[in-house]
Short mmCIF file of C-alpha atoms and ligand atoms in Angstrom, two decimals:
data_model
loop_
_atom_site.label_atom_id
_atom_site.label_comp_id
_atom_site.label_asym_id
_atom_site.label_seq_id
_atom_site.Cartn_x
_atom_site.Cartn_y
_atom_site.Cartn_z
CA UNK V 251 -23.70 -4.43 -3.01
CA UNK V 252 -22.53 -0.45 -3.97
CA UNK V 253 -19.98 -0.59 -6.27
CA UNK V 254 -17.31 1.95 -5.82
CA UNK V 255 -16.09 3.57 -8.67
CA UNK V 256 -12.31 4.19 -8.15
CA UNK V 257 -10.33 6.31 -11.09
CA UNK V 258 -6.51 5.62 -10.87
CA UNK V 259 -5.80 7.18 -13.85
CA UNK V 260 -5.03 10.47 -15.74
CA UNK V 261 -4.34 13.91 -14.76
CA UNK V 262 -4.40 12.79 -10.88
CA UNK V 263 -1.98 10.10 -11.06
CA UNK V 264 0.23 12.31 -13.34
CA UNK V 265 -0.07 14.83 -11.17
CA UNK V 266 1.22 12.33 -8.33
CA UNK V 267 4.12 11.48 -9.64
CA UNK V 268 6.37 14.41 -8.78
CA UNK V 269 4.65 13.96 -5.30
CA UNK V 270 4.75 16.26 -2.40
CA UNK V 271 1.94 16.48 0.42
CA UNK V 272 -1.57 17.58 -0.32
CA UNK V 273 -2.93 19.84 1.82
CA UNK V 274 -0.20 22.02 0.23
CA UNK V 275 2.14 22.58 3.00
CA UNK V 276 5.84 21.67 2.85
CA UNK V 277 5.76 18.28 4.72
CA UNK V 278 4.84 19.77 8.05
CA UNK V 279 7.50 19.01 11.17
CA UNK V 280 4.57 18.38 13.80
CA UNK V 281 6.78 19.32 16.49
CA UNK V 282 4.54 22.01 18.12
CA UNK V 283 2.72 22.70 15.05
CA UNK V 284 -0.63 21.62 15.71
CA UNK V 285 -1.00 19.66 18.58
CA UNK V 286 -4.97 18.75 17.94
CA UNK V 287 -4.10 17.44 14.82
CA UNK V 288 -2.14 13.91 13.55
CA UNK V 289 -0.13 14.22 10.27
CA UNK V 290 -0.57 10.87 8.62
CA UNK V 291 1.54 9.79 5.57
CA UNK V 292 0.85 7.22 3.31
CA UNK V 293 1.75 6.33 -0.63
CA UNK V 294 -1.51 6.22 -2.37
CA UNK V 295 -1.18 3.80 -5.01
CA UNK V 296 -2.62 1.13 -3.28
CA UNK V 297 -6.07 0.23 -3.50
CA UNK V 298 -8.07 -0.68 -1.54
CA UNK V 299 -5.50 0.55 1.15
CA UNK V 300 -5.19 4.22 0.10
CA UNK V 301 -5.40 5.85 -3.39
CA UNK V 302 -7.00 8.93 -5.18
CA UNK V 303 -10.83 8.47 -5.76
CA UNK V 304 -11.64 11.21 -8.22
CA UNK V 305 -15.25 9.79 -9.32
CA UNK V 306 -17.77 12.67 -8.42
CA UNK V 307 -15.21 15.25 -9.53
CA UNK V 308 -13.11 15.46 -6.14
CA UNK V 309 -8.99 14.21 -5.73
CA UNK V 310 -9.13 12.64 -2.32
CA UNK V 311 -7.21 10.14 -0.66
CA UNK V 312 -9.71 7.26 0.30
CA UNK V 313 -9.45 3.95 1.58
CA UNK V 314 -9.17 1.37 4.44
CA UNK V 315 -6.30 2.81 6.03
CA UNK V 316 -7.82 6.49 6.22
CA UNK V 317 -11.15 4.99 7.68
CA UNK V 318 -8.51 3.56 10.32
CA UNK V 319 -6.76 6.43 10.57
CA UNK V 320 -9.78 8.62 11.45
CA UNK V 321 -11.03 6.59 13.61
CA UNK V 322 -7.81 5.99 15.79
CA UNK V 323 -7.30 10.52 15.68
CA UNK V 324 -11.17 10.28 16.34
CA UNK V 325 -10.83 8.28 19.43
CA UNK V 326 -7.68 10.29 20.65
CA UNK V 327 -9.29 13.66 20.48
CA UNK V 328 -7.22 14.78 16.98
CA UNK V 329 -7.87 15.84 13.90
CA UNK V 330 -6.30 14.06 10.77
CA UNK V 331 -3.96 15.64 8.08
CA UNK V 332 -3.03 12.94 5.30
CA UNK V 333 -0.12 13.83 3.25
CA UNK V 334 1.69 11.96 0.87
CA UNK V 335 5.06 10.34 -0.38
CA UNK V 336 6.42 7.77 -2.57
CA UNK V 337 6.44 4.11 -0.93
CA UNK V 338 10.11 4.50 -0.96
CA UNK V 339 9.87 7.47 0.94
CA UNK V 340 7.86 6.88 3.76
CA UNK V 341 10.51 5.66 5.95
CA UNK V 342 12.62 8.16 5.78
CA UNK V 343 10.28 10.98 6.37
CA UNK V 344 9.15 8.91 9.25
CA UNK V 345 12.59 9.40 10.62
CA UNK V 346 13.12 12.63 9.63
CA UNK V 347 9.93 13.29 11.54
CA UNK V 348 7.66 14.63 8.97
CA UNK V 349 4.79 12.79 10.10
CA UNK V 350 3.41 11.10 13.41
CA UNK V 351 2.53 8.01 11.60
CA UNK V 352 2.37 6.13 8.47
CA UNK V 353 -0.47 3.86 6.86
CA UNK V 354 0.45 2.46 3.58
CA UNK V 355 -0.38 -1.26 4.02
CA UNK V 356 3.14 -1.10 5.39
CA UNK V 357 4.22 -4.80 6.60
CA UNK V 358 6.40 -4.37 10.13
CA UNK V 359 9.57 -6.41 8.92
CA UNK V 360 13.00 -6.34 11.48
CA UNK V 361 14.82 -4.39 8.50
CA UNK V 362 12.00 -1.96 9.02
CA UNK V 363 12.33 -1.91 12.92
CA UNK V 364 15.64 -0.96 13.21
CA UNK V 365 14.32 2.53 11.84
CA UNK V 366 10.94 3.03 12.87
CA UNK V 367 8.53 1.54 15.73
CA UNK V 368 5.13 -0.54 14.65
CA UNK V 369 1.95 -1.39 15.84
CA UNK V 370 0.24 -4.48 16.43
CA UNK V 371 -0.70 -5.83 13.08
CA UNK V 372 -4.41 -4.76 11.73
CA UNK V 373 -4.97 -6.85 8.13
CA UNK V 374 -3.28 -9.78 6.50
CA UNK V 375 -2.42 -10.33 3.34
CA UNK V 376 -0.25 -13.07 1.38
CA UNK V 377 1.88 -12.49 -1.95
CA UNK V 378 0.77 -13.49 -5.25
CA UNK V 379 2.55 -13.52 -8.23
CA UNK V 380 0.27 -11.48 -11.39
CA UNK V 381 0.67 -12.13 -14.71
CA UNK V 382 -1.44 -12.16 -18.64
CA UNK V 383 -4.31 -14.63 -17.87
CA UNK V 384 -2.98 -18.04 -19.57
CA UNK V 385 0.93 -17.20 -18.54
CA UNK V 386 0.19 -20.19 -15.63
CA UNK V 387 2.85 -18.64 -13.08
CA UNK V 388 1.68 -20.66 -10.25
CA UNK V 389 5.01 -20.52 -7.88
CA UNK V 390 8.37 -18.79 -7.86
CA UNK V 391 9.92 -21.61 -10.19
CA UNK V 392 7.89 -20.59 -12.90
CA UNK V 393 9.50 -16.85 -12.65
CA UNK V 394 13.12 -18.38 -14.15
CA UNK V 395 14.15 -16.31 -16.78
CA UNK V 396 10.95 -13.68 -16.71
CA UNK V 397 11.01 -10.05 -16.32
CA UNK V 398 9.33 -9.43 -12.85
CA UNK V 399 7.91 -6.03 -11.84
CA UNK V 400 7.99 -5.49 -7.95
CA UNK V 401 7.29 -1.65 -6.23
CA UNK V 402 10.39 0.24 -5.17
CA UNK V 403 11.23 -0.49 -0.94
CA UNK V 404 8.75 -3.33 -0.74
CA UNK V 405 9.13 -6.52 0.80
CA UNK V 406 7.86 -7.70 -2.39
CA UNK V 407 11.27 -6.27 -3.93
CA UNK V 408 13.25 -7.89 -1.45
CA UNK V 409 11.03 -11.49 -1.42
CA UNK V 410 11.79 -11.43 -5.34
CA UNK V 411 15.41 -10.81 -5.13
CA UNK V 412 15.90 -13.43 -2.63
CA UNK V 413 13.49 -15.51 -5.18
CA UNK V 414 16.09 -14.62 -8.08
CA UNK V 415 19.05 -16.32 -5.73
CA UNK V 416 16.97 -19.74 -6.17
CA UNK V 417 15.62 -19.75 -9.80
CA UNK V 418 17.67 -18.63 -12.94
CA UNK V 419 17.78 -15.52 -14.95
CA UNK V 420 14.94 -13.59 -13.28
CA UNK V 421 15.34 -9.74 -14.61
CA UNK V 422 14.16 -7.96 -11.73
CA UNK V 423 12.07 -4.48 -12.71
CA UNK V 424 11.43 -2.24 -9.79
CA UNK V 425 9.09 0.76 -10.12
CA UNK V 426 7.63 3.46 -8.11
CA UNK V 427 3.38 2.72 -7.93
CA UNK V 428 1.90 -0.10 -7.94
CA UNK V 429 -0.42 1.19 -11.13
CA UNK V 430 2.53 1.69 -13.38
CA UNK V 431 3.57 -2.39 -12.80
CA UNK V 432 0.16 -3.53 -13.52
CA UNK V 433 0.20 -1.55 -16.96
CA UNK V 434 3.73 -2.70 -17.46
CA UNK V 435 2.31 -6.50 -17.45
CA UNK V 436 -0.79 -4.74 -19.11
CA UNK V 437 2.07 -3.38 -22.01
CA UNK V 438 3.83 -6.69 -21.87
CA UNK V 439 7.25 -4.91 -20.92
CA UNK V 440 7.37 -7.14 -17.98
CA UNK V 441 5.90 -11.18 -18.10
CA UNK V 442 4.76 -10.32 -14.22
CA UNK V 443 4.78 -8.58 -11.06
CA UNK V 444 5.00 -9.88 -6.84
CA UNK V 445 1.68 -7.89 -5.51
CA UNK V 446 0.09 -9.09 -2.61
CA UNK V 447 -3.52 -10.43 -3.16
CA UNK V 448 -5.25 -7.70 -1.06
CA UNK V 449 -4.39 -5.13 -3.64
CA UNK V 450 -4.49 -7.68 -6.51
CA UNK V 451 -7.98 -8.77 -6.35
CA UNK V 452 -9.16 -5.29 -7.26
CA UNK V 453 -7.00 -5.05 -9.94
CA UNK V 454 -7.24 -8.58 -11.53
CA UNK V 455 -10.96 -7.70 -11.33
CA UNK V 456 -10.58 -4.18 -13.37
CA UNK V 457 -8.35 -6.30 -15.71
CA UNK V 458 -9.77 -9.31 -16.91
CA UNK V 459 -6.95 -10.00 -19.13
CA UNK V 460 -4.71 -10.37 -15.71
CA UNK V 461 -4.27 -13.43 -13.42
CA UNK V 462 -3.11 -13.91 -10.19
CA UNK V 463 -1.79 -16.93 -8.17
CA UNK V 464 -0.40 -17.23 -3.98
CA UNK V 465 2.65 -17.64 -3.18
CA UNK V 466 4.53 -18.78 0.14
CA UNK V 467 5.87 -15.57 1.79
CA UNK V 468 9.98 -15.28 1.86
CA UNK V 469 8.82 -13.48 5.04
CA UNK V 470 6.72 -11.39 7.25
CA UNK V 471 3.52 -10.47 6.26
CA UNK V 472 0.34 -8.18 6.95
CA UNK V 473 0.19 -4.28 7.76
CA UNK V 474 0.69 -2.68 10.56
CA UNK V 475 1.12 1.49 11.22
CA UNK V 476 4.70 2.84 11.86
CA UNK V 477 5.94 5.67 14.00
CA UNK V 478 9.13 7.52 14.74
CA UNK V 479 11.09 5.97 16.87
CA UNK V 480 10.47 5.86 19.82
CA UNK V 481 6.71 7.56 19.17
CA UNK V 482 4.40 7.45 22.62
CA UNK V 483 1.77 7.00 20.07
CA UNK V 484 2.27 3.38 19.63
CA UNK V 485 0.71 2.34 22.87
CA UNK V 486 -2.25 4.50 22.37
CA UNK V 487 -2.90 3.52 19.00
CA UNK V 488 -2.86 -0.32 19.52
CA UNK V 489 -5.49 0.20 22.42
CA UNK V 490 -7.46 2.02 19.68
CA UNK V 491 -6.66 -0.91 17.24
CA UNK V 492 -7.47 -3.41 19.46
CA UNK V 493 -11.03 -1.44 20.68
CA UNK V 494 -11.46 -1.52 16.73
CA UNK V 495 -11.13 -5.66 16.82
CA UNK V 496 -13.37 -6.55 19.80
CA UNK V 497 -15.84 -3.76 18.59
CA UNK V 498 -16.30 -5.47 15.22
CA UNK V 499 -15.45 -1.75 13.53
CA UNK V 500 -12.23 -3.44 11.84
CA UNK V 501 -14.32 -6.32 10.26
CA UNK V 502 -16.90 -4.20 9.21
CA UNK V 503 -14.37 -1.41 7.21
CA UNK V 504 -12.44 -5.03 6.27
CA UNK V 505 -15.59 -5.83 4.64
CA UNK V 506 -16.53 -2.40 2.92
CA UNK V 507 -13.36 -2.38 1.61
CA UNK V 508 -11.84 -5.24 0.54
CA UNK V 509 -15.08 -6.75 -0.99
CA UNK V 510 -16.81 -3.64 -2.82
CA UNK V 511 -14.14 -1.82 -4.38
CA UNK V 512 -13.36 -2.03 -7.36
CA UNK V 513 -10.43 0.10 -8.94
CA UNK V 514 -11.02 1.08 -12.19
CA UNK V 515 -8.53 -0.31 -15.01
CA UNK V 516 -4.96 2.05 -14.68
CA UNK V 517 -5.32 2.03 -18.06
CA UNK V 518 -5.69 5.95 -18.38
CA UNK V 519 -2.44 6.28 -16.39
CA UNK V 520 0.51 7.95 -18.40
CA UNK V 521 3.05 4.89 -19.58
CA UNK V 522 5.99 4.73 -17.26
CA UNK V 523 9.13 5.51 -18.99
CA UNK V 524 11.67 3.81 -16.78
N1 LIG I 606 3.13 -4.71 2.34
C1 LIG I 606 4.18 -4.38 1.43
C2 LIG I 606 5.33 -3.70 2.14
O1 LIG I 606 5.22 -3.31 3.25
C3 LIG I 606 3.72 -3.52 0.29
C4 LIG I 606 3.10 -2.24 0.71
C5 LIG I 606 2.94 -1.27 -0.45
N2 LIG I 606 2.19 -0.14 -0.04
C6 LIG I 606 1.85 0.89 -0.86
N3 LIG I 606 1.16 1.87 -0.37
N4 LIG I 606 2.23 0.90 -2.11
O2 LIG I 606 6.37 -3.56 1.60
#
């Protein structure tokens, strides 16, 4: 099977960090900008969802959510512009119409819904709690008194804080890109981090040293692309979706995806200061 050979480190994720769109425009309004072509926003720290491949020289935003993506603006006749923000900030720019859609292995939850519209659900994925290999963090007991990492705006954030109401003295750490937790464990500045295990495997598998175990969701689950509210798109994009799922085309970038790639250890990435 081709290994893919994913950087997620140095200059490029540096350079991510004070964030604003590639493709160098000012976050585009699409309103009558270009109507052949979809502005999709995601936050590319997540492998194998969407993050920077720089092997072979190039910066490009890769993954299973772009292969989506172009297939769905394929399908409906557009071309696709993929920008990007913060995880924390793809909400907001959703509402402040910046983009037509987002892709971010966002998970639809009723918080969520009050601000933006979803689509059916395309991929599933559980939480897992990741950790030093030997720490033996099997379930959410086991986090009393430990200094868990969980990304900024993510259900993960909000499963471990309502985790911390049940089991005593968890410190909770919350930080920007996925990355910078997993070199925070890697730094032992935090005992461990909520991930889900889609994203996890890859990085568990860069990073011997690191574990991973499931745990029960405190809620929904899974991915699913978000829209303005109020988008037309949403219909249109769930009859691509669901084309995708009886075609077999979903399995089959499920499968290139989440079982070849391989992110490369963060390592390289500059320490996180927070
Ligand atoms: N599924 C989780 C959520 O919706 C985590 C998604 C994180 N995505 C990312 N691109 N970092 O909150």
């Amino acid at each position: 099977m081709k290994r893919r050979k994913v950087l997620l480190g140095g200059l490029g994720f540096a350079s991510l960090l004070t964030t604003v769109a590639c493709g160098g425009g000012q976050s585009a309004n699409n309103q009558g900008a270009d109507s052949k072509t979809l502005t999709m926003l995601t936050s590319p720290d997540y492998p194998p969802y969407g993050f920077y491949e720089t092997s072979g020289g190039g910066r490009k935003i890769v993954g299973f959510d772009i292969d989506i993506a172009n297939y769905i603006a394929k399908e409906l006749g557009y071309q696709l512009r993929v920008q990007e923000s913060d995880f924390n900030g793809l909400i907001p720019a959703l509402q402040a119409n910046r983009a037509d859609f987002v892709m971010a292995g966002m998970t639809p939850t009723d918080e969520r819904k009050k601000n933006v519209d979803f689509s059916n659900i395309y991929f599933q994925a559980q939480n897992t709690i990741v950790a030093l290999k030997g720490s033996n963090l099997v379930k959410a007991e086991n986090l009393a008194g430990k200094r868990v990492g969980v990304q900024l705006g993510s259900i993960q954030e909000g499963d471990l804080k309502k985790i911390a109401e049940k089991v005593q003295g968890i410190q909770v750490k919350t930080l920007n890109r996925v990355p910078e937790i997993i070199q925070e464990i890697k730094a032992k500045r935090i005992d461990a981090a909520i991930i889900e295990d889609t994203v996890v495997r890859g990085f568990t598998q860069a990073n011997p040293d690191l574990e991973y175990n499931v745990i029960p969701s405190e809620g929904p689950s899974g991915s699913a692309i978000a829209f303005p509210k109020g988008s037309q798109r949403v219909a249109q994009f769930n009859q691509v979706l669901d084309k995708m799922k009886a075609s077999g085309e979903l399995d089959r970038l499920a499968k290139q995806w989440f079982s070849a790639s391989v992110p490369a250890s963060p390592a390289a990435s500059p320490s996180p200061t927070k």
